[in-house]
């Protein structure tokens, strides 16, 4: 059984970090930034600070059994001629050491300076630069190198996936982080867990597959277990927002293999709990997954959960729009595909990865390509859907699904109408859909 009110109470009481502590985190970060800006040597290099990771994605969970929770933010500094990558981390640490408040709280890590609030949380301050050549980078102290990053692009990507999952991707990530900390049978960095789950969100019957939290949990674990089953050896784990950057250095084969086995095990447990028709048996099965903190809700909690339950509704179909479900294909999943969008050079306008640029001007050209682990041969279908009053007034909402007959695996589009549009791809083999992807296109 779904036990929706139970999940609502479990998230509220055992998993989600409460608002008081989130407010305290905001205050602590503001105080850290204030101290760094006031430092006579580092302060003049300060440009901005940007939440990242679980804090930015709203997937922070309560610390388990007295452990600390953590939050990261990027400290945007100006580039300094002659400084090596290590110098930026050294100077941030030196600024903390000059502070009467933070000198005993700071620890230098490989990519950040950590401020520890003993027994509660730690805040990782990550030096971040936009270099003269336009690259966004953080520091790898051990290698004395810059690593490319795209924090806002990753957050945007995660939000796209969460929107497709009707807001349930964030909840599932929190639940699996809780499972990781509670069971202590596997380890996985949060950024990798977010990536692996986000990539499993598919544009196939999404209103049903992600209609509520337990259904989304089951669907995403099913698809993740199927994908992991294809790879006994850790595959390349690319950053979805930063072409050419991977997360493999944050994990190793033994950790990956153990994670793979445990996800298969826990996916089976979740399916068993979900499919039990007897409420008592279902509760026992859910407690097998999450422990005895997964408790019946109070009468008030149950009433609030029922009142808050909203059935997902797909946006109104455009006049010529098609959905891939209309084609009579069968969902199989288990594979992955990723859309790469490039703004092509034209007339001096910004160009490059759309994930980096975030938005594009009208009258520009876009090229979409795909990366997939589906072996040839397969059929590829494209969908371009416009939104907004300009496209509607021009009768150009589009939404037709078209076969890539020439098998170019690419598509060119022009940016004609302002609004937040999207492109989707579907990979079909033997009339089974193996993978899909979705890419927002914001035309400013």
Short mmCIF file of N, CA and C in Angstrom, two decimals, residues 24-25 28-29 32 66-73 96-97 100-109 112-125:
data_model
loop_
_atom_site.label_atom_id
_atom_site.label_comp_id
_atom_site.label_asym_id
_atom_site.label_seq_id
_atom_site.Cartn_x
_atom_site.Cartn_y
_atom_site.Cartn_z
N UNK A 24 18.53 29.01 10.74
CA UNK A 24 19.81 29.15 11.42
C UNK A 24 20.98 28.99 10.44
N UNK A 25 20.82 28.08 9.48
CA UNK A 25 21.85 27.91 8.45
C UNK A 25 22.01 29.19 7.64
N UNK A 28 23.97 31.60 9.69
CA UNK A 28 25.38 31.23 9.81
C UNK A 28 26.15 31.55 8.53
N UNK A 29 25.55 31.25 7.40
CA UNK A 29 26.23 31.56 6.13
C UNK A 29 26.39 33.07 5.98
N UNK A 32 29.32 34.06 8.08
CA UNK A 32 30.59 33.64 7.47
C UNK A 32 30.97 34.59 6.34
N UNK A 66 22.82 11.89 15.85
CA UNK A 66 23.79 12.85 16.36
C UNK A 66 24.83 13.29 15.36
N UNK A 67 24.76 12.77 14.12
CA UNK A 67 25.70 13.19 13.09
C UNK A 67 25.39 14.63 12.67
N UNK A 68 26.36 15.27 12.06
CA UNK A 68 26.16 16.63 11.56
C UNK A 68 25.47 16.60 10.20
N UNK A 69 24.65 17.61 9.92
CA UNK A 69 24.24 17.82 8.54
C UNK A 69 25.21 18.82 7.93
N UNK A 70 25.22 18.87 6.60
CA UNK A 70 26.19 19.75 5.95
C UNK A 70 25.52 20.60 4.89
N UNK A 71 26.13 21.73 4.62
CA UNK A 71 25.67 22.63 3.57
C UNK A 71 26.90 23.22 2.89
N UNK A 72 26.79 23.45 1.59
CA UNK A 72 27.90 23.99 0.81
C UNK A 72 27.49 25.31 0.18
N UNK A 73 28.45 26.22 0.07
CA UNK A 73 28.21 27.36 -0.81
C UNK A 73 29.50 27.73 -1.52
N UNK A 96 40.03 32.93 7.45
CA UNK A 96 39.34 32.36 8.60
C UNK A 96 40.25 32.35 9.83
N UNK A 97 41.53 32.04 9.62
CA UNK A 97 42.47 32.00 10.74
C UNK A 97 42.68 33.39 11.36
N UNK A 100 38.62 36.06 14.78
CA UNK A 100 38.51 35.58 16.16
C UNK A 100 37.37 34.58 16.31
N UNK A 101 36.35 34.67 15.45
CA UNK A 101 35.20 33.76 15.53
C UNK A 101 35.51 32.40 14.94
N UNK A 102 36.19 32.37 13.80
CA UNK A 102 36.28 31.14 13.02
C UNK A 102 37.65 30.46 13.07
N UNK A 103 38.64 31.07 13.72
CA UNK A 103 39.99 30.52 13.65
C UNK A 103 40.10 29.13 14.25
N UNK A 104 39.25 28.81 15.22
CA UNK A 104 39.29 27.47 15.82
C UNK A 104 38.25 26.54 15.20
N UNK A 105 37.46 27.04 14.27
CA UNK A 105 36.38 26.24 13.68
C UNK A 105 36.72 25.76 12.28
N UNK A 106 37.81 26.25 11.68
CA UNK A 106 38.07 25.99 10.27
C UNK A 106 38.98 24.78 10.09
N UNK A 107 38.65 23.99 9.06
CA UNK A 107 39.48 22.87 8.62
C UNK A 107 39.60 22.93 7.11
N UNK A 108 40.81 22.81 6.61
CA UNK A 108 41.00 22.84 5.15
C UNK A 108 40.79 21.44 4.58
N UNK A 109 39.92 21.35 3.58
CA UNK A 109 39.71 20.10 2.84
C UNK A 109 40.30 20.27 1.44
N UNK A 112 37.58 22.76 -0.31
CA UNK A 112 36.84 23.74 0.47
C UNK A 112 37.54 24.00 1.80
N UNK A 113 37.07 25.01 2.48
CA UNK A 113 37.35 25.21 3.89
C UNK A 113 36.07 24.91 4.65
N UNK A 114 36.19 24.06 5.67
CA UNK A 114 35.01 23.61 6.41
C UNK A 114 34.93 24.34 7.75
N UNK A 115 33.77 24.94 8.01
CA UNK A 115 33.49 25.55 9.30
C UNK A 115 32.57 24.60 10.06
N UNK A 116 33.07 24.14 11.22
CA UNK A 116 32.37 23.10 11.96
C UNK A 116 31.66 23.69 13.18
N UNK A 117 30.35 23.46 13.24
CA UNK A 117 29.55 23.79 14.41
C UNK A 117 29.34 22.47 15.14
N UNK A 118 30.15 22.21 16.14
CA UNK A 118 30.27 20.88 16.76
C UNK A 118 28.91 20.33 17.17
N UNK A 119 28.69 19.06 16.76
CA UNK A 119 27.47 18.37 17.15
C UNK A 119 26.23 18.81 16.42
N UNK A 120 26.35 19.70 15.42
CA UNK A 120 25.16 20.19 14.73
C UNK A 120 25.32 20.12 13.21
N UNK A 121 26.24 20.92 12.67
CA UNK A 121 26.40 20.94 11.22
C UNK A 121 27.79 21.44 10.86
N UNK A 122 28.14 21.32 9.59
CA UNK A 122 29.32 22.00 9.08
C UNK A 122 28.97 22.66 7.75
N UNK A 123 29.64 23.75 7.49
CA UNK A 123 29.42 24.53 6.26
C UNK A 123 30.71 24.49 5.46
N UNK A 124 30.63 24.00 4.23
CA UNK A 124 31.79 23.95 3.35
C UNK A 124 31.80 25.18 2.45
N UNK A 125 32.89 25.94 2.53
CA UNK A 125 33.06 27.17 1.75
C UNK A 125 34.01 26.83 0.60
#
